[in-house]
Amino acid sequence: MARPTIIDGGWQARLGFGNIATERYYSPEFRQLELERLWPRVWHVAGRATDLQKPGDYLTYEFGAESVLCVRQDDGGVRAFHNACIHRGRRLREPGMGSVHSFRCGYHHWEYGRDGSLVNVPEKELFPQLAERQSGCRLASLACEEFETYLWVHFDPNAPPLRDYLGEMAERLTDYDFASCALIADQSAEVECNWKVAVDNINEGYHVVRLHEQLQPIYDESQTCIEIVGDHNVGSAPFGIPSPQLDDRESVNDMLCGMMVEAGMDPAAYRGSAVGVREAIARHLRTRSPREFNFSRLSDAQLTDFFALFVFPNASFASTGLSHMFWRIRPHATDPGKCYFDQQSSIRVPKGEPHPPRPPASHFKAGEESLGTVPDQDAHNYARVQKGLQSRRVPEIILGEQELLVRHFHAVLDRYLGVEPRPR
Ligand code: FES
Ligand SMILES: [Fe+2]
């Protein structure tokens, strides 16, 4: 089996081959450490900024035990607040989206403006303590930035700028011009696993050629590539070229034909072999830029291949030239053995063409609805991995070279938590 190309191969030597203790996937103490030292100190993606078009548009989501409310402001910016009334703490809005003039709490009807300020208290004279500080009374705010069509939130209102957090990854995200991608599916699955089980999965391609065997006609695992970018990473998988494991790499198979059609080519007119399809698609897509698409910042490989840009600790922007997938894994409010796997699929829309209407968001337990063949295969493993990890007879996990990004992720996590990895 081919090894992945590692850009800056020094990482393997630096990170070594120590095993990782499994208790981090289920212990309440480890979850508590994450609550105290990880989540309050990282930027995370709140959602798509394009969902908040006009002043008063808001979105609400649960994140661990917290709930966040992002609101488009009258000045065009976006602010984020803790979704909790300052009177007696009631959640102001249920998870979802909507549009309001102001937020009135469902309990005693305290009312907040879009900017989070307290604008009305019924029978205000009953609260003499408010008289002194009414102008300072407002919802607790979080840091919020809009970047590359996504909304990013940090629990610390005085957080360092998002750009500093992303470092070089900011440029990599910009390459893909997400603004030209339209959402076609928005799903959220509750999964019976620790949030890191799902993150580990999106950080390694070792499983792909076996678990997603059906991809072999279009996926050459021998050319996978991994790159560490600060605390983040990029993993890529060459699409449009058959696996070397297939005996026939000459005949153009149906899946390759499908990719050509998707790129706007006529497979019947293609005269080359199967291994040449990837290049041919890239050449063809290049002819459609800049008239239809803005591919100026993408390499030929980025036009066909699947590049997953992982932003620590829980988001992946996985794109080809024509498609874009966003994954976010949210921790559960109380249970380290559960998480939420959010998947938003988008397609790139040619310039001048209308974007399709936004699809409704769906929420379900894993297995009740399909996330697509490949993510279903992944999700099928999650709960089973979690069960196995909790077995006392599996005290550690063993990571190989192709799982270097998993190892790097845990090293960054350990740094945040201030814990020493416990290699054997
Ligand atoms: S808890 Fe919101 S008004 Fe009382
Ligand atoms: Fe997978």
mmCIF file with all atom_site columns, N, CA, C and O and ligand atoms in Angstrom, residues 201 207 212 374 378, ligand 2:
data_model
loop_
_atom_site.group_PDB
_atom_site.id
_atom_site.type_symbol
_atom_site.label_atom_id
_atom_site.label_alt_id
_atom_site.label_comp_id
_atom_site.label_asym_id
_atom_site.label_entity_id
_atom_site.label_seq_id
_atom_site.pdbx_PDB_ins_code
_atom_site.Cartn_x
_atom_site.Cartn_y
_atom_site.Cartn_z
_atom_site.occupancy
_atom_site.B_iso_or_equiv
_atom_site.pdbx_formal_charge
_atom_site.auth_seq_id
_atom_site.auth_comp_id
_atom_site.auth_asym_id
_atom_site.auth_atom_id
_atom_site.pdbx_PDB_model_num
ATOM   1  N  N  . ASN A 1 201 ? -11.591 10.648 12.366 1.00 0.00 ? 201 ASN A N  1
ATOM   2  C  CA . ASN A 1 201 ? -11.945 10.046 11.077 1.00 0.00 ? 201 ASN A CA 1
ATOM   3  C  C  . ASN A 1 201 ? -11.718 11.008 9.915  1.00 0.00 ? 201 ASN A C  1
ATOM   4  O  O  . ASN A 1 201 ? -11.194 10.614 8.867  1.00 0.00 ? 201 ASN A O  1
ATOM   5  N  N  . HIS A 1 207 ? -8.306  4.835  6.129  1.00 0.00 ? 207 HIS A N  1
ATOM   6  C  CA . HIS A 1 207 ? -9.462  3.944  6.026  1.00 0.00 ? 207 HIS A CA 1
ATOM   7  C  C  . HIS A 1 207 ? -10.116 3.981  4.642  1.00 0.00 ? 207 HIS A C  1
ATOM   8  O  O  . HIS A 1 207 ? -10.894 3.102  4.301  1.00 0.00 ? 207 HIS A O  1
ATOM   9  N  N  . HIS A 1 212 ? -14.257 2.736  2.088  1.00 0.00 ? 212 HIS A N  1
ATOM   10 C  CA . HIS A 1 212 ? -14.989 3.325  0.957  1.00 0.00 ? 212 HIS A CA 1
ATOM   11 C  C  . HIS A 1 212 ? -14.477 2.712  -0.348 1.00 0.00 ? 212 HIS A C  1
ATOM   12 O  O  . HIS A 1 212 ? -14.108 3.415  -1.284 1.00 0.00 ? 212 HIS A O  1
ATOM   13 N  N  . VAL A 1 374 ? -20.659 7.759  1.458  1.00 0.00 ? 374 VAL A N  1
ATOM   14 C  CA . VAL A 1 374 ? -19.356 7.788  2.132  1.00 0.00 ? 374 VAL A CA 1
ATOM   15 C  C  . VAL A 1 374 ? -19.488 8.209  3.604  1.00 0.00 ? 374 VAL A C  1
ATOM   16 O  O  . VAL A 1 374 ? -19.033 7.481  4.498  1.00 0.00 ? 374 VAL A O  1
ATOM   17 N  N  . ASP A 1 378 ? -18.750 6.092  7.211  1.00 0.00 ? 378 ASP A N  1
ATOM   18 C  CA . ASP A 1 378 ? -17.965 6.602  8.343  1.00 0.00 ? 378 ASP A CA 1
ATOM   19 C  C  . ASP A 1 378 ? -18.795 6.580  9.632  1.00 0.00 ? 378 ASP A C  1
ATOM   20 O  O  . ASP A 1 378 ? -18.352 6.079  10.664 1.00 0.00 ? 378 ASP A O  1
HETATM 21 FE FE . FE  B 2 .   ? -14.337 8.214  5.435  1.00 0.00 ? 2   FE  B FE 1
#
